mmCIF file of C-alpha atoms in Angstrom:
data_model
loop_
_atom_site.group_PDB
_atom_site.id
_atom_site.type_symbol
_atom_site.label_atom_id
_atom_site.label_comp_id
_atom_site.label_asym_id
_atom_site.label_seq_id
_atom_site.Cartn_x
_atom_site.Cartn_y
_atom_site.Cartn_z
ATOM 1 C CA MET A 854 4.565 25.983 -18.825
ATOM 2 C CA ASP A 855 3.100 22.772 -20.148
ATOM 3 C CA ASN A 856 3.394 19.356 -18.481
ATOM 4 C CA ARG A 857 5.992 18.084 -20.987
ATOM 5 C CA THR A 858 8.332 21.033 -20.326
ATOM 6 C CA PHE A 859 8.005 20.574 -16.563
ATOM 7 C CA ARG A 860 8.625 16.824 -16.866
ATOM 8 C CA ASP A 861 11.697 17.411 -19.068
ATOM 9 C CA ALA A 862 13.061 19.928 -16.546
ATOM 10 C CA MET A 863 12.619 17.470 -13.661
ATOM 11 C CA GLY A 864 14.349 14.803 -15.767
ATOM 12 C CA LYS A 865 17.536 16.885 -15.631
ATOM 13 C CA PHE A 866 17.966 15.750 -12.025
ATOM 14 C CA ALA A 867 19.826 12.416 -12.060
ATOM 15 C CA THR A 868 18.251 9.834 -9.769
ATOM 16 C CA GLY A 869 18.802 6.298 -8.678
ATOM 17 C CA ILE A 870 16.125 3.724 -9.378
ATOM 18 C CA THR A 871 14.214 1.946 -6.633
ATOM 19 C CA ILE A 872 11.645 -0.793 -6.617
ATOM 20 C CA VAL A 873 8.907 -0.354 -4.022
ATOM 21 C CA THR A 874 7.357 -3.664 -2.976
ATOM 22 C CA THR A 875 4.630 -4.862 -0.668
ATOM 23 C CA GLU A 876 2.591 -7.997 -0.116
ATOM 24 C CA VAL A 877 -1.168 -8.425 -0.461
ATOM 25 C CA ALA A 878 -2.879 -11.720 0.367
ATOM 26 C CA GLY A 879 0.388 -13.611 -0.154
ATOM 27 C CA GLU A 880 1.113 -11.958 -3.523
ATOM 28 C CA ILE A 881 4.133 -9.682 -4.061
ATOM 29 C CA LYS A 882 3.352 -6.372 -5.774
ATOM 30 C CA GLY A 883 5.922 -3.816 -6.876
ATOM 31 C CA MET A 884 6.670 -0.804 -9.023
ATOM 32 C CA THR A 885 9.642 1.258 -10.190
ATOM 33 C CA VAL A 886 10.010 4.529 -8.276
ATOM 34 C CA ASN A 887 12.666 7.209 -8.689
ATOM 35 C CA ALA A 888 10.963 9.716 -6.365
ATOM 36 C CA PHE A 889 12.761 8.535 -3.218
ATOM 37 C CA MET A 890 14.727 10.378 -0.564
ATOM 38 C CA SER A 891 16.149 10.190 2.914
ATOM 39 C CA VAL A 892 14.208 12.378 5.369
ATOM 40 C CA SER A 893 15.634 11.970 8.882
ATOM 41 C CA LEU A 894 18.290 10.157 10.915
ATOM 42 C CA GLU A 895 16.380 10.238 14.235
ATOM 43 C CA PRO A 896 14.106 8.533 13.627
ATOM 44 C CA LYS A 897 15.371 6.896 10.425
ATOM 45 C CA LEU A 898 12.809 8.063 7.850
ATOM 46 C CA ILE A 899 12.578 7.900 4.060
ATOM 47 C CA ALA A 900 9.945 9.199 1.648
ATOM 48 C CA ILE A 901 8.559 7.887 -1.623
ATOM 49 C CA SER A 902 6.143 9.691 -3.914
ATOM 50 C CA ILE A 903 3.421 7.642 -5.617
ATOM 51 C CA ASP A 904 1.156 8.847 -8.442
ATOM 52 C CA LYS A 905 -2.545 8.432 -7.685
ATOM 53 C CA LYS A 906 -2.845 6.569 -11.023
ATOM 54 C CA ALA A 907 -0.106 4.055 -10.118
ATOM 55 C CA SER A 908 -1.008 0.388 -9.802
ATOM 56 C CA LEU A 909 0.174 0.294 -6.163
ATOM 57 C CA TYR A 910 -1.486 3.521 -5.063
ATOM 58 C CA ASP A 911 -4.569 1.971 -3.416
ATOM 59 C CA ILE A 912 -2.576 -0.918 -1.933
ATOM 60 C CA LEU A 913 -0.014 1.406 -0.348
ATOM 61 C CA GLN A 914 -2.837 3.448 1.194
ATOM 62 C CA THR A 915 -3.795 0.488 3.378
ATOM 63 C CA ASN A 916 -0.687 -1.696 3.773
ATOM 64 C CA PRO A 917 1.283 -0.801 6.905
ATOM 65 C CA THR A 918 4.678 -1.833 5.455
ATOM 66 C CA PHE A 919 6.634 -1.606 2.214
ATOM 67 C CA GLY A 920 10.103 -2.417 0.946
ATOM 68 C CA VAL A 921 12.481 -0.221 -1.024
ATOM 69 C CA SER A 922 15.271 -1.736 -3.119
ATOM 70 C CA VAL A 923 17.932 0.586 -4.574
ATOM 71 C CA LEU A 924 18.971 -1.191 -7.756
ATOM 72 C CA LYS A 925 22.518 -2.031 -8.854
ATOM 73 C CA ASP A 926 23.633 -1.135 -12.374
ATOM 74 C CA GLU A 927 23.243 -4.751 -13.504
ATOM 75 C CA GLN A 928 19.587 -4.735 -12.368
ATOM 76 C CA LYS A 929 18.366 -2.320 -15.051
ATOM 77 C CA ASP A 930 16.139 -5.074 -16.472
ATOM 78 C CA VAL A 931 14.406 -5.414 -13.081
ATOM 79 C CA SER A 932 13.573 -1.703 -13.243
ATOM 80 C CA MET A 933 12.232 -2.070 -16.766
ATOM 81 C CA VAL A 934 10.021 -5.039 -15.797
ATOM 82 C CA PHE A 935 8.458 -3.194 -12.857
ATOM 83 C CA ALA A 936 8.052 -0.042 -15.001
ATOM 84 C CA LYS A 937 6.271 -2.164 -17.623
ATOM 85 C CA GLN A 938 8.882 -1.204 -20.248
ATOM 86 C CA LYS A 939 9.862 -4.826 -20.789
ATOM 87 C CA GLU A 940 8.193 -8.235 -20.530
ATOM 88 C CA GLN A 941 9.336 -10.384 -17.626
ATOM 89 C CA GLU A 942 11.406 -13.307 -18.951
ATOM 90 C CA ASN A 943 12.536 -14.764 -15.612
ATOM 91 C CA PRO A 944 11.073 -14.360 -12.150
ATOM 92 C CA VAL A 945 12.465 -11.331 -10.313
ATOM 93 C CA PRO A 946 14.392 -12.635 -7.296
ATOM 94 C CA ILE A 947 12.522 -11.526 -4.182
ATOM 95 C CA THR A 948 13.553 -12.091 -0.578
ATOM 96 C CA LYS A 949 12.127 -10.891 2.718
ATOM 97 C CA LEU A 950 13.557 -8.416 5.192
ATOM 98 C CA GLN A 951 11.546 -8.197 8.451
ATOM 99 C CA GLU A 952 8.758 -10.053 6.585
ATOM 100 C CA VAL A 953 8.688 -7.289 3.921
ATOM 101 C CA PRO A 954 9.422 -8.289 0.283
ATOM 102 C CA VAL A 955 12.485 -6.710 -1.374
ATOM 103 C CA VAL A 956 14.491 -7.343 -4.553
ATOM 104 C CA ASP A 957 17.226 -9.833 -3.756
ATOM 105 C CA GLY A 958 20.781 -8.627 -4.385
ATOM 106 C CA ALA A 959 19.942 -4.915 -4.647
ATOM 107 C CA LEU A 960 22.496 -2.277 -3.648
ATOM 108 C CA VAL A 961 20.307 -1.410 -0.646
ATOM 109 C CA ASN A 962 17.187 -3.067 0.752
ATOM 110 C CA LEU A 963 14.977 -1.254 3.244
ATOM 111 C CA ALA A 964 12.057 -2.627 5.259
ATOM 112 C CA CYS A 965 9.774 0.265 6.195
ATOM 113 C CA LYS A 966 6.596 0.873 8.138
ATOM 114 C CA VAL A 967 4.327 3.731 7.078
ATOM 115 C CA VAL A 968 4.344 6.532 9.656
ATOM 116 C CA ASN A 969 2.759 9.353 7.651
ATOM 117 C CA LYS A 970 1.046 10.130 4.344
ATOM 118 C CA VAL A 971 0.952 13.551 2.718
ATOM 119 C CA VAL A 972 -1.240 14.296 -0.293
ATOM 120 C CA ALA A 973 0.705 16.481 -2.727
ATOM 121 C CA GLY A 974 -1.098 17.322 -5.974
ATOM 122 C CA ASP A 975 -1.641 14.149 -8.001
ATOM 123 C CA HIS A 976 0.688 12.130 -5.737
ATOM 124 C CA VAL A 977 0.845 10.897 -2.166
ATOM 125 C CA ILE A 978 4.122 11.042 -0.286
ATOM 126 C CA LEU A 979 4.551 8.050 1.991
ATOM 127 C CA ILE A 980 6.947 8.553 4.859
ATOM 128 C CA GLY A 981 8.368 5.290 6.095
ATOM 129 C CA GLU A 982 10.380 4.480 9.184
ATOM 130 C CA VAL A 983 13.239 2.154 8.263
ATOM 131 C CA GLU A 984 13.027 -0.901 10.500
ATOM 132 C CA ASP A 985 15.889 -2.845 8.898
ATOM 133 C CA LEU A 986 18.319 -2.571 6.006
ATOM 134 C CA VAL A 987 20.880 -4.494 3.995
ATOM 135 C CA LEU A 988 23.744 -2.650 2.269
ATOM 136 C CA ARG A 989 25.875 -4.156 -0.543
ATOM 137 C CA ASP A 990 28.815 -2.985 -2.642
ATOM 138 C CA GLY A 991 28.325 -1.940 -6.261
ATOM 139 C CA ASP A 992 27.255 0.907 -8.502
ATOM 140 C CA PRO A 993 23.666 2.116 -8.894
ATOM 141 C CA VAL A 994 21.525 2.139 -11.998
ATOM 142 C CA LEU A 995 20.822 5.809 -12.766
ATOM 143 C CA TYR A 996 18.127 7.667 -14.665
ATOM 144 C CA PHE A 997 18.720 11.033 -16.329
ATOM 145 C CA GLY A 998 16.959 12.866 -19.145
ATOM 146 C CA GLY A 999 14.593 9.971 -19.839
ATOM 147 C CA SER A 1000 17.348 7.360 -20.175
ATOM 148 C CA TYR A 1001 19.171 4.853 -18.015
ATOM 149 C CA ARG A 1002 22.787 5.854 -17.316
ATOM 150 C CA GLU A 1003 25.925 4.409 -15.747
ATOM 151 C CA ILE A 1004 28.603 5.840 -13.518
ATOM 152 C CA LYS A 1005 31.872 5.976 -15.420
ATOM 153 C CA ALA A 1006 35.211 5.987 -13.601
ATOM 154 C CA ILE A 1007 37.349 9.084 -14.183
#
């Protein structure tokens, strides 16, 4: 199979959208990531998968902490800014959780410390231990088949 067919097949799995953030020399860096999952309850672990060509790849190899923000449906523009699909018109609201930058007002914010890294093909899977979280009400922004989607009430 070719890469496009494989990518299209993987796009048939609906995902939420997260923003992964970290801080370098006082500057906040972030990127849109939909390869995110819960790994363990004891200890509380999550995993994110980062392409070796991604802008944050080298930074996340050395930074000991990162934030994950699960976006609300009304934060689609934030996803598009971090995915470089749209120019940033207004500053993205960032706050800190355990001194880790996260997107303010997201459905979920996680402050994580890196506990393991696994090289997997052209990606690295970072396993993070969740040190703190904030949970809010709302609906997520979703991605399916190459497009943003919404949850519709039945």
